[in-house]
Amino acid sequence: MDEASNSGPLYLQIAERLARAIRAGTLKRGERLPSVRELASQQSVSASTAVQALRWLEDARLIEARPRSGYFVAARPALLPEPQSSRPGARSRVVQLDELGQEVLRQSVEPGLISFGAACPEPDLFDQDRVRRALTRVVQRHRDLLCTYPLGPGREELRRAVARYALGLGCELQPDDVLITSSCMEAITLCLKAVTKPGDVVALESPTYFGFLEILQSLHLRALEIPTHPRHGMSLDALQLALETQPVKAVLVVPTLSNPMGSCMAVAERKRLAQMVLRHDVALIEDVIYNDLAEQEDKRRAVRSFDSSGHVMICGSFSKTMAPGLRLGWVDGGRWAQALHKIQSVQSGAQTAVVELALADLLNQAGAAAALRQLRATLARRVDEARSLIADSFPKGTRVSDPGGGFILWVELPGGLDAVALYEACLAENICVAPGSMFSASPRFRHCIRLGVGGRWGPEHPQALRRIGALAAQLLDAALIKRAA
Ligand SMILES: Cc1ncc(COP(=O)(O)O)c(C=O)c1O
């Protein structure tokens, strides 16, 4: 035992000893750690000291807790520290986005650009033949459908398939309450229209998905950004305070793999959130678009599964997990379900029926679960590779998220580096990244970038990631020289 482990509180001495064993490889990735009771008895300490030591290791990302199984050495090494919890201001803001977001979206699909700007897996990661066959089958079987005007809330086959799918998220939905939409974004827009009017306040994660801010802006809603932890998601203590002190009309949240931080709320927090919105009689709009990509099964459970009062409106689509080109979304608006049906029928009406039937067919196929497992594994390898490239080539002091699934990385750059300047420098070399300022109604994330690593991935992509790191280092040096002058 060295000197360091003989000083400081007892729990820290134990934690540091275990940390050294993990870093040296004595305790290997995935290996089970002693239980609280075993650790307490081995070290002759109380159970609460053992718990403190394990918590410290968990916070240091060296170990992870698995429900009902105990603690294990983390699967992924903590190469860089994770971004800090966000601390947005306590006031709601009018959303006034500049052109940057739309520009990045346009560029992210431009041929010739090496893109980390988009948040969608590339076509090759899906079973394209399966999707094509499903669509062809429908067109052949229902010969009059392409020339029949669609009406109503969506084909019953698909509403049933969605209700069956939602059982996997822990939710019992009635097919009659499910509404098929053109996309997840339409589903969220409908929910907001049902429960807010211009000038109302909507609470959301900070940073949040750029598309949500665009919807808020178009509906003239105010954004109240809530402090968010990069791994555990929206702070419910902060949300609670906001609900008690501000006129929040709706909460919009992505509890699993939020975009861009990649955070996942703990199951107990999901339950607490459902109870909180009931107590405050506020609508919760839950976006479950990434739930199927969560590595840990318990993180796929929706907040809606804890809702017995209809306060949680659940929205999703399969554009990240099954067939981006089919694009359809769905929503069950809980106590507002009928209102959503009405708004949609006035606003846009029904979707293309052949696409609905093809999606129902795909959802009901036995191979869907295996395809998802494969997608998750491929994305996890990408994320690992990208994180270690960032650790190798980005300037010292960089922080990067360690999402429990998906394909989005949130990078905090050191020294107050201006991410818009980095975005421009990258673009000059045909590389596209998304500057952090897109993901907030405030200029708070100007030193961050979002990297989507689910898109096309050739040999030029790792090289481009290294180049982004080099450009960041150059900009940082230039800023230091300027400051010193
Ligand atoms: C959290 C979140 N919700 C919704 C969407 C958009 O989904 P859709 O394509 O179904 O509208 C995205 C796309 O990036 C997203 O990140």
PDB file of C-alpha atoms in Angstrom, residues 32-309:
ATOM      1  CA  ARG A  32     -17.541  -8.189 -11.069  1.00  0.00           C
ATOM      2  CA  LEU A  33     -16.505  -6.264  -7.952  1.00  0.00           C
ATOM      3  CA  PRO A  34     -17.153  -7.487  -4.422  1.00  0.00           C
ATOM      4  CA  SER A  35     -20.635  -6.688  -3.139  1.00  0.00           C
ATOM      5  CA  VAL A  36     -21.082  -3.958  -0.524  1.00  0.00           C
ATOM      6  CA  ARG A  37     -21.154  -6.594   2.216  1.00  0.00           C
ATOM      7  CA  GLU A  38     -18.073  -8.412   0.870  1.00  0.00           C
ATOM      8  CA  LEU A  39     -16.124  -5.190   0.456  1.00  0.00           C
ATOM      9  CA  ALA A  40     -17.055  -4.018   3.963  1.00  0.00           C
ATOM     10  CA  SER A  41     -15.941  -7.309   5.446  1.00  0.00           C
ATOM     11  CA  GLN A  42     -12.713  -7.514   3.366  1.00  0.00           C
ATOM     12  CA  GLN A  43     -11.684  -3.990   4.376  1.00  0.00           C
ATOM     13  CA  SER A  44     -13.083  -4.127   7.904  1.00  0.00           C
ATOM     14  CA  VAL A  45     -15.216  -1.053   7.377  1.00  0.00           C
ATOM     15  CA  SER A  46     -18.912  -0.297   7.710  1.00  0.00           C
ATOM     16  CA  ALA A  47     -21.330  -0.934   4.844  1.00  0.00           C
ATOM     17  CA  SER A  48     -21.849   2.812   4.388  1.00  0.00           C
ATOM     18  CA  THR A  49     -18.081   3.357   3.915  1.00  0.00           C
ATOM     19  CA  ALA A  50     -18.055   0.564   1.325  1.00  0.00           C
ATOM     20  CA  VAL A  51     -21.029   2.177  -0.442  1.00  0.00           C
ATOM     21  CA  GLN A  52     -19.224   5.556  -0.461  1.00  0.00           C
ATOM     22  CA  ALA A  53     -16.134   3.953  -2.016  1.00  0.00           C
ATOM     23  CA  LEU A  54     -18.196   2.256  -4.720  1.00  0.00           C
ATOM     24  CA  ARG A  55     -20.074   5.488  -5.455  1.00  0.00           C
ATOM     25  CA  TRP A  56     -16.777   7.336  -5.833  1.00  0.00           C
ATOM     26  CA  LEU A  57     -15.592   4.728  -8.346  1.00  0.00           C
ATOM     27  CA  GLU A  58     -18.905   4.970 -10.172  1.00  0.00           C
ATOM     28  CA  ASP A  59     -18.627   8.749 -10.430  1.00  0.00           C
ATOM     29  CA  ALA A  60     -15.094   8.324 -11.730  1.00  0.00           C
ATOM     30  CA  ARG A  61     -16.585   6.123 -14.491  1.00  0.00           C
ATOM     31  CA  LEU A  62     -14.388   3.232 -13.458  1.00  0.00           C
ATOM     32  CA  ILE A  63     -17.202   0.931 -12.410  1.00  0.00           C
ATOM     33  CA  GLU A  64     -20.875   0.632 -13.239  1.00  0.00           C
ATOM     34  CA  ALA A  65     -23.846  -0.667 -11.275  1.00  0.00           C
ATOM     35  CA  ARG A  66     -26.041  -3.244 -12.968  1.00  0.00           C
ATOM     36  CA  PRO A  67     -29.525  -3.623 -11.519  1.00  0.00           C
ATOM     37  CA  ARG A  68     -29.814  -6.621  -9.198  1.00  0.00           C
ATOM     38  CA  SER A  69     -26.322  -7.863 -10.216  1.00  0.00           C
ATOM     39  CA  GLY A  70     -23.890  -5.598  -8.386  1.00  0.00           C
ATOM     40  CA  TYR A  71     -20.919  -3.500  -9.490  1.00  0.00           C
ATOM     41  CA  PHE A  72     -18.688  -4.263 -12.485  1.00  0.00           C
ATOM     42  CA  VAL A  73     -15.526  -2.717 -13.890  1.00  0.00           C
ATOM     43  CA  ALA A  74     -16.776  -0.283 -16.556  1.00  0.00           C
ATOM     44  CA  ALA A  75     -16.847  -1.682 -20.061  1.00  0.00           C
ATOM     45  CA  ARG A  76     -15.370   1.449 -21.536  1.00  0.00           C
ATOM     46  CA  PRO A  77     -12.278   3.073 -20.120  1.00  0.00           C
ATOM     47  CA  ALA A  78     -12.701   6.676 -18.992  1.00  0.00           C
ATOM     48  CA  LEU A  79     -10.258   8.147 -21.508  1.00  0.00           C
ATOM     49  CA  LEU A  80     -11.248  11.750 -20.928  1.00  0.00           C
ATOM     50  CA  PRO A  81     -13.361  13.399 -18.280  1.00  0.00           C
ATOM     51  CA  GLU A  82     -17.030  13.818 -19.118  1.00  0.00           C
ATOM     52  CA  PRO A  83     -18.538  17.264 -19.752  1.00  0.00           C
ATOM     53  CA  GLN A  84     -19.705  19.173 -16.726  1.00  0.00           C
ATOM     54  CA  SER A  85     -23.345  19.347 -15.689  1.00  0.00           C
ATOM     55  CA  SER A  86     -24.928  22.311 -17.380  1.00  0.00           C
ATOM     56  CA  ARG A  87     -26.003  25.311 -15.331  1.00  0.00           C
ATOM     57  CA  PRO A  88     -28.385  27.371 -17.414  1.00  0.00           C
ATOM     58  CA  GLY A  89     -29.913  30.552 -16.057  1.00  0.00           C
ATOM     59  CA  ALA A  90     -33.090  30.314 -14.022  1.00  0.00           C
ATOM     60  CA  ARG A  91     -35.171  32.408 -16.415  1.00  0.00           C
ATOM     61  CA  SER A  92     -37.052  31.295 -19.490  1.00  0.00           C
ATOM     62  CA  ARG A  93     -35.994  32.762 -22.822  1.00  0.00           C
ATOM     63  CA  VAL A  94     -37.557  33.660 -26.126  1.00  0.00           C
ATOM     64  CA  VAL A  95     -36.001  31.372 -28.742  1.00  0.00           C
ATOM     65  CA  GLN A  96     -34.235  33.276 -31.506  1.00  0.00           C
ATOM     66  CA  LEU A  97     -32.155  30.929 -33.582  1.00  0.00           C
ATOM     67  CA  ASP A  98     -29.775  32.171 -36.237  1.00  0.00           C
ATOM     68  CA  GLU A  99     -29.203  30.512 -39.617  1.00  0.00           C
ATOM     69  CA  LEU A 100     -26.350  28.346 -38.356  1.00  0.00           C
ATOM     70  CA  GLY A 101     -28.467  25.290 -37.489  1.00  0.00           C
ATOM     71  CA  GLN A 102     -30.154  25.134 -40.874  1.00  0.00           C
ATOM     72  CA  GLU A 103     -26.773  25.642 -42.544  1.00  0.00           C
ATOM     73  CA  VAL A 104     -25.289  22.691 -40.637  1.00  0.00           C
ATOM     74  CA  LEU A 105     -28.280  20.500 -41.543  1.00  0.00           C
ATOM     75  CA  ARG A 106     -27.841  21.349 -45.222  1.00  0.00           C
ATOM     76  CA  GLN A 107     -24.121  20.680 -45.087  1.00  0.00           C
ATOM     77  CA  SER A 108     -24.460  17.421 -43.211  1.00  0.00           C
ATOM     78  CA  VAL A 109     -26.001  15.767 -46.275  1.00  0.00           C
ATOM     79  CA  GLU A 110     -23.850  17.494 -48.891  1.00  0.00           C
ATOM     80  CA  PRO A 111     -21.900  14.992 -50.969  1.00  0.00           C
ATOM     81  CA  GLY A 112     -18.159  15.555 -50.729  1.00  0.00           C
ATOM     82  CA  LEU A 113     -18.259  16.741 -47.119  1.00  0.00           C
ATOM     83  CA  ILE A 114     -16.981  14.480 -44.359  1.00  0.00           C
ATOM     84  CA  SER A 115     -19.895  14.864 -42.058  1.00  0.00           C
ATOM     85  CA  PHE A 116     -20.266  14.551 -38.307  1.00  0.00           C
ATOM     86  CA  GLY A 117     -23.134  17.023 -38.416  1.00  0.00           C
ATOM     87  CA  ALA A 118     -26.131  14.704 -38.797  1.00  0.00           C
ATOM     88  CA  ALA A 119     -27.845  12.648 -36.117  1.00  0.00           C
ATOM     89  CA  CYS A 120     -28.821   9.593 -38.121  1.00  0.00           C
ATOM     90  CA  PRO A 121     -27.234   6.229 -38.827  1.00  0.00           C
ATOM     91  CA  GLU A 122     -26.139   5.647 -42.427  1.00  0.00           C
ATOM     92  CA  PRO A 123     -28.317   3.506 -44.773  1.00  0.00           C
ATOM     93  CA  ASP A 124     -25.813   0.595 -44.711  1.00  0.00           C
ATOM     94  CA  LEU A 125     -26.468   0.073 -40.999  1.00  0.00           C
ATOM     95  CA  PHE A 126     -30.045  -0.994 -41.742  1.00  0.00           C
ATOM     96  CA  ASP A 127     -31.387  -4.091 -43.450  1.00  0.00           C
ATOM     97  CA  GLN A 128     -32.315  -2.290 -46.641  1.00  0.00           C
ATOM     98  CA  ASP A 129     -33.535  -5.440 -48.389  1.00  0.00           C
ATOM     99  CA  ARG A 130     -35.966  -6.152 -45.587  1.00  0.00           C
ATOM    100  CA  VAL A 131     -37.409  -2.626 -45.815  1.00  0.00           C
ATOM    101  CA  ARG A 132     -37.661  -2.813 -49.613  1.00  0.00           C
ATOM    102  CA  ARG A 133     -39.378  -6.206 -49.467  1.00  0.00           C
ATOM    103  CA  ALA A 134     -41.891  -4.992 -46.877  1.00  0.00           C
ATOM    104  CA  LEU A 135     -42.841  -2.014 -49.027  1.00  0.00           C
ATOM    105  CA  THR A 136     -43.066  -4.071 -52.228  1.00  0.00           C
ATOM    106  CA  ARG A 137     -45.262  -6.662 -50.502  1.00  0.00           C
ATOM    107  CA  VAL A 138     -47.709  -3.997 -49.373  1.00  0.00           C
ATOM    108  CA  VAL A 139     -47.912  -2.366 -52.785  1.00  0.00           C
ATOM    109  CA  GLN A 140     -48.579  -5.736 -54.424  1.00  0.00           C
ATOM    110  CA  ARG A 141     -51.081  -6.927 -51.833  1.00  0.00           C
ATOM    111  CA  HIS A 142     -53.103  -3.709 -51.593  1.00  0.00           C
ATOM    112  CA  ARG A 143     -53.369  -2.772 -55.252  1.00  0.00           C
ATOM    113  CA  ASP A 144     -55.769   0.155 -54.832  1.00  0.00           C
ATOM    114  CA  LEU A 145     -54.069   1.769 -51.853  1.00  0.00           C
ATOM    115  CA  LEU A 146     -51.816   4.192 -53.703  1.00  0.00           C
ATOM    116  CA  CYS A 147     -54.894   5.651 -55.370  1.00  0.00           C
ATOM    117  CA  THR A 148     -57.065   5.734 -52.245  1.00  0.00           C
ATOM    118  CA  TYR A 149     -57.153   8.948 -50.257  1.00  0.00           C
ATOM    119  CA  PRO A 150     -56.055   8.224 -46.669  1.00  0.00           C
ATOM    120  CA  LEU A 151     -58.159   9.526 -43.786  1.00  0.00           C
ATOM    121  CA  GLY A 152     -58.123   9.092 -40.017  1.00  0.00           C
ATOM    122  CA  PRO A 153     -55.501   8.547 -37.329  1.00  0.00           C
ATOM    123  CA  GLY A 154     -53.462   5.943 -39.233  1.00  0.00           C
ATOM    124  CA  ARG A 155     -53.955   2.319 -40.310  1.00  0.00           C
ATOM    125  CA  GLU A 156     -55.128   0.140 -37.497  1.00  0.00           C
ATOM    126  CA  GLU A 157     -52.416  -2.434 -38.335  1.00  0.00           C
ATOM    127  CA  LEU A 158     -49.742   0.149 -37.543  1.00  0.00           C
ATOM    128  CA  ARG A 159     -51.461   1.530 -34.446  1.00  0.00           C
ATOM    129  CA  ARG A 160     -51.645  -2.032 -33.113  1.00  0.00           C
ATOM    130  CA  ALA A 161     -48.007  -2.686 -34.026  1.00  0.00           C
ATOM    131  CA  VAL A 162     -46.967   0.514 -32.195  1.00  0.00           C
ATOM    132  CA  ALA A 163     -49.003  -0.490 -29.114  1.00  0.00           C
ATOM    133  CA  ARG A 164     -47.306  -3.924 -29.182  1.00  0.00           C
ATOM    134  CA  TYR A 165     -43.901  -2.260 -29.658  1.00  0.00           C
ATOM    135  CA  ALA A 166     -44.567   0.041 -26.692  1.00  0.00           C
ATOM    136  CA  LEU A 167     -44.978  -2.990 -24.411  1.00  0.00           C
ATOM    137  CA  GLY A 168     -41.199  -3.307 -24.783  1.00  0.00           C
ATOM    138  CA  LEU A 169     -40.907   0.205 -23.291  1.00  0.00           C
ATOM    139  CA  GLY A 170     -43.055  -0.924 -20.364  1.00  0.00           C
ATOM    140  CA  CYS A 171     -46.179   0.902 -21.637  1.00  0.00           C
ATOM    141  CA  GLU A 172     -49.706  -0.355 -22.177  1.00  0.00           C
ATOM    142  CA  LEU A 173     -51.109   1.822 -24.948  1.00  0.00           C
ATOM    143  CA  GLN A 174     -54.542   1.446 -26.519  1.00  0.00           C
ATOM    144  CA  PRO A 175     -54.259   1.262 -30.322  1.00  0.00           C
ATOM    145  CA  ASP A 176     -57.222   3.663 -30.537  1.00  0.00           C
ATOM    146  CA  ASP A 177     -55.241   6.322 -28.676  1.00  0.00           C
ATOM    147  CA  VAL A 178     -52.174   6.001 -30.898  1.00  0.00           C
ATOM    148  CA  LEU A 179     -51.916   8.583 -33.643  1.00  0.00           C
ATOM    149  CA  ILE A 180     -49.623   8.067 -36.632  1.00  0.00           C
ATOM    150  CA  THR A 181     -47.739  11.207 -37.628  1.00  0.00           C
ATOM    151  CA  SER A 182     -45.374  12.173 -40.411  1.00  0.00           C
ATOM    152  CA  SER A 183     -42.419  12.128 -37.974  1.00  0.00           C
ATOM    153  CA  CYS A 184     -41.450  12.335 -34.350  1.00  0.00           C
ATOM    154  CA  MET A 185     -41.092  16.079 -34.849  1.00  0.00           C
ATOM    155  CA  GLU A 186     -44.704  16.337 -35.973  1.00  0.00           C
ATOM    156  CA  ALA A 187     -45.756  14.297 -32.935  1.00  0.00           C
ATOM    157  CA  ILE A 188     -43.958  16.708 -30.605  1.00  0.00           C
ATOM    158  CA  THR A 189     -45.367  19.748 -32.397  1.00  0.00           C
ATOM    159  CA  LEU A 190     -48.898  18.380 -31.990  1.00  0.00           C
ATOM    160  CA  CYS A 191     -48.330  17.784 -28.275  1.00  0.00           C
ATOM    161  CA  LEU A 192     -47.053  21.313 -27.763  1.00  0.00           C
ATOM    162  CA  LYS A 193     -49.969  22.750 -29.713  1.00  0.00           C
ATOM    163  CA  ALA A 194     -52.415  20.805 -27.553  1.00  0.00           C
ATOM    164  CA  VAL A 195     -51.089  22.078 -24.222  1.00  0.00           C
ATOM    165  CA  THR A 196     -49.597  25.524 -24.846  1.00  0.00           C
ATOM    166  CA  LYS A 197     -50.339  28.871 -26.413  1.00  0.00           C
ATOM    167  CA  PRO A 198     -47.848  31.517 -27.644  1.00  0.00           C
ATOM    168  CA  GLY A 199     -45.789  32.994 -24.802  1.00  0.00           C
ATOM    169  CA  ASP A 200     -46.028  29.893 -22.589  1.00  0.00           C
ATOM    170  CA  VAL A 201     -42.986  28.358 -20.944  1.00  0.00           C
ATOM    171  CA  VAL A 202     -41.639  24.903 -21.841  1.00  0.00           C
ATOM    172  CA  ALA A 203     -38.978  23.268 -19.682  1.00  0.00           C
ATOM    173  CA  LEU A 204     -36.367  21.166 -21.430  1.00  0.00           C
ATOM    174  CA  GLU A 205     -32.862  19.718 -21.080  1.00  0.00           C
ATOM    175  CA  SER A 206     -29.832  21.959 -21.442  1.00  0.00           C
ATOM    176  CA  PRO A 207     -28.329  21.489 -23.979  1.00  0.00           C
ATOM    177  CA  THR A 208     -31.316  20.270 -25.952  1.00  0.00           C
ATOM    178  CA  TYR A 209     -32.053  18.994 -29.430  1.00  0.00           C
ATOM    179  CA  PHE A 210     -31.829  21.780 -31.985  1.00  0.00           C
ATOM    180  CA  GLY A 211     -35.106  20.670 -33.617  1.00  0.00           C
ATOM    181  CA  PHE A 212     -36.993  21.243 -30.346  1.00  0.00           C
ATOM    182  CA  LEU A 213     -35.777  24.822 -30.223  1.00  0.00           C
ATOM    183  CA  GLU A 214     -36.943  25.309 -33.799  1.00  0.00           C
ATOM    184  CA  ILE A 215     -40.420  24.060 -32.866  1.00  0.00           C
ATOM    185  CA  LEU A 216     -40.529  26.328 -29.811  1.00  0.00           C
ATOM    186  CA  GLN A 217     -39.505  29.277 -31.941  1.00  0.00           C
ATOM    187  CA  SER A 218     -42.145  28.545 -34.577  1.00  0.00           C
ATOM    188  CA  LEU A 219     -44.878  28.265 -31.898  1.00  0.00           C
ATOM    189  CA  HIS A 220     -43.616  31.384 -30.062  1.00  0.00           C
ATOM    190  CA  LEU A 221     -42.948  29.432 -26.867  1.00  0.00           C
ATOM    191  CA  ARG A 222     -40.330  30.321 -24.274  1.00  0.00           C
ATOM    192  CA  ALA A 223     -37.551  27.853 -23.428  1.00  0.00           C
ATOM    193  CA  LEU A 224     -36.707  27.201 -19.812  1.00  0.00           C
ATOM    194  CA  GLU A 225     -33.488  25.188 -19.839  1.00  0.00           C
ATOM    195  CA  ILE A 226     -33.028  22.927 -16.848  1.00  0.00           C
ATOM    196  CA  PRO A 227     -29.586  21.863 -15.506  1.00  0.00           C
ATOM    197  CA  THR A 228     -28.653  18.534 -17.044  1.00  0.00           C
ATOM    198  CA  HIS A 229     -26.038  15.961 -16.098  1.00  0.00           C
ATOM    199  CA  PRO A 230     -24.150  14.413 -19.038  1.00  0.00           C
ATOM    200  CA  ARG A 231     -24.896  10.890 -17.806  1.00  0.00           C
ATOM    201  CA  HIS A 232     -28.012  11.108 -15.638  1.00  0.00           C
ATOM    202  CA  GLY A 233     -30.003  13.690 -17.590  1.00  0.00           C
ATOM    203  CA  MET A 234     -32.274  16.496 -16.436  1.00  0.00           C
ATOM    204  CA  SER A 235     -31.907  17.445 -12.773  1.00  0.00           C
ATOM    205  CA  LEU A 236     -35.271  16.698 -11.208  1.00  0.00           C
ATOM    206  CA  ASP A 237     -34.448  18.833  -8.180  1.00  0.00           C
ATOM    207  CA  ALA A 238     -33.987  21.790 -10.522  1.00  0.00           C
ATOM    208  CA  LEU A 239     -37.132  20.877 -12.441  1.00  0.00           C
ATOM    209  CA  GLN A 240     -39.071  20.649  -9.200  1.00  0.00           C
ATOM    210  CA  LEU A 241     -37.946  24.153  -8.275  1.00  0.00           C
ATOM    211  CA  ALA A 242     -38.891  25.422 -11.725  1.00  0.00           C
ATOM    212  CA  LEU A 243     -42.365  23.890 -11.456  1.00  0.00           C
ATOM    213  CA  GLU A 244     -42.826  25.510  -8.053  1.00  0.00           C
ATOM    214  CA  THR A 245     -41.676  28.965  -9.088  1.00  0.00           C
ATOM    215  CA  GLN A 246     -42.420  29.407 -12.779  1.00  0.00           C
ATOM    216  CA  PRO A 247     -45.483  29.090 -14.990  1.00  0.00           C
ATOM    217  CA  VAL A 248     -44.251  25.967 -16.819  1.00  0.00           C
ATOM    218  CA  LYS A 249     -46.920  24.609 -19.179  1.00  0.00           C
ATOM    219  CA  ALA A 250     -45.068  21.556 -20.486  1.00  0.00           C
ATOM    220  CA  VAL A 251     -41.869  19.610 -19.929  1.00  0.00           C
ATOM    221  CA  LEU A 252     -40.172  18.232 -23.041  1.00  0.00           C
ATOM    222  CA  VAL A 253     -37.626  15.562 -22.291  1.00  0.00           C
ATOM    223  CA  VAL A 254     -35.589  12.766 -23.897  1.00  0.00           C
ATOM    224  CA  PRO A 255     -35.011  10.472 -20.899  1.00  0.00           C
ATOM    225  CA  THR A 256     -33.013   7.931 -22.917  1.00  0.00           C
ATOM    226  CA  LEU A 257     -29.958   9.110 -24.847  1.00  0.00           C
ATOM    227  CA  SER A 258     -30.830  12.777 -24.914  1.00  0.00           C
ATOM    228  CA  ASN A 259     -29.545  14.702 -27.892  1.00  0.00           C
ATOM    229  CA  PRO A 260     -26.794  16.028 -27.752  1.00  0.00           C
ATOM    230  CA  MET A 261     -25.487  14.931 -24.303  1.00  0.00           C
ATOM    231  CA  GLY A 262     -26.465  11.251 -24.560  1.00  0.00           C
ATOM    232  CA  SER A 263     -27.676  11.128 -20.968  1.00  0.00           C
ATOM    233  CA  CYS A 264     -30.011   8.437 -19.635  1.00  0.00           C
ATOM    234  CA  MET A 265     -32.180   8.997 -16.572  1.00  0.00           C
ATOM    235  CA  ALA A 266     -32.134   6.327 -13.900  1.00  0.00           C
ATOM    236  CA  VAL A 267     -35.298   4.242 -13.650  1.00  0.00           C
ATOM    237  CA  ALA A 268     -36.137   5.627 -10.209  1.00  0.00           C
ATOM    238  CA  GLU A 269     -35.868   9.153 -11.624  1.00  0.00           C
ATOM    239  CA  ARG A 270     -38.263   8.263 -14.429  1.00  0.00           C
ATOM    240  CA  LYS A 271     -40.813   7.248 -11.841  1.00  0.00           C
ATOM    241  CA  ARG A 272     -40.168  10.411  -9.848  1.00  0.00           C
ATOM    242  CA  LEU A 273     -40.646  12.505 -12.998  1.00  0.00           C
ATOM    243  CA  ALA A 274     -44.031  10.884 -13.731  1.00  0.00           C
ATOM    244  CA  GLN A 275     -45.123  11.602 -10.152  1.00  0.00           C
ATOM    245  CA  MET A 276     -43.829  15.173 -10.310  1.00  0.00           C
ATOM    246  CA  VAL A 277     -45.813  16.154 -13.413  1.00  0.00           C
ATOM    247  CA  LEU A 278     -48.926  14.611 -11.925  1.00  0.00           C
ATOM    248  CA  ARG A 279     -48.463  16.565  -8.687  1.00  0.00           C
ATOM    249  CA  HIS A 280     -47.994  19.822 -10.591  1.00  0.00           C
ATOM    250  CA  ASP A 281     -50.651  18.981 -13.178  1.00  0.00           C
ATOM    251  CA  VAL A 282     -48.260  19.704 -16.030  1.00  0.00           C
ATOM    252  CA  ALA A 283     -47.933  17.872 -19.362  1.00  0.00           C
ATOM    253  CA  LEU A 284     -44.799  15.856 -19.948  1.00  0.00           C
ATOM    254  CA  ILE A 285     -43.837  15.275 -23.576  1.00  0.00           C
ATOM    255  CA  GLU A 286     -41.552  12.254 -23.645  1.00  0.00           C
ATOM    256  CA  ASP A 287     -39.484  11.571 -26.758  1.00  0.00           C
ATOM    257  CA  VAL A 288     -38.519   7.878 -26.931  1.00  0.00           C
ATOM    258  CA  ILE A 289     -36.844   7.987 -30.331  1.00  0.00           C
ATOM    259  CA  TYR A 290     -33.535   6.604 -28.994  1.00  0.00           C
ATOM    260  CA  ASN A 291     -34.831   4.140 -26.372  1.00  0.00           C
ATOM    261  CA  ASP A 292     -34.034   1.098 -28.517  1.00  0.00           C
ATOM    262  CA  LEU A 293     -30.420   2.188 -28.779  1.00  0.00           C
ATOM    263  CA  ALA A 294     -29.742   2.183 -25.022  1.00  0.00           C
ATOM    264  CA  GLU A 295     -27.117  -0.391 -24.088  1.00  0.00           C
ATOM    265  CA  GLN A 296     -28.727  -1.106 -20.712  1.00  0.00           C
ATOM    266  CA  GLU A 297     -32.121  -2.680 -21.003  1.00  0.00           C
ATOM    267  CA  ASP A 298     -33.613  -0.884 -17.997  1.00  0.00           C
ATOM    268  CA  LYS A 299     -32.863   2.475 -19.676  1.00  0.00           C
ATOM    269  CA  ARG A 300     -35.332   1.560 -22.437  1.00  0.00           C
ATOM    270  CA  ARG A 301     -38.242   1.838 -20.046  1.00  0.00           C
ATOM    271  CA  ALA A 302     -40.345   4.926 -20.722  1.00  0.00           C
ATOM    272  CA  VAL A 303     -41.464   7.482 -18.128  1.00  0.00           C
ATOM    273  CA  ARG A 304     -44.935   6.848 -19.543  1.00  0.00           C
ATOM    274  CA  SER A 305     -44.802   3.345 -18.022  1.00  0.00           C
ATOM    275  CA  PHE A 306     -45.086   5.031 -14.589  1.00  0.00           C
ATOM    276  CA  ASP A 307     -47.934   7.327 -15.579  1.00  0.00           C
ATOM    277  CA  SER A 308     -51.413   6.383 -14.483  1.00  0.00           C
ATOM    278  CA  SER A 309     -53.050   9.791 -14.915  1.00  0.00           C
TER     279      SER A 309
END
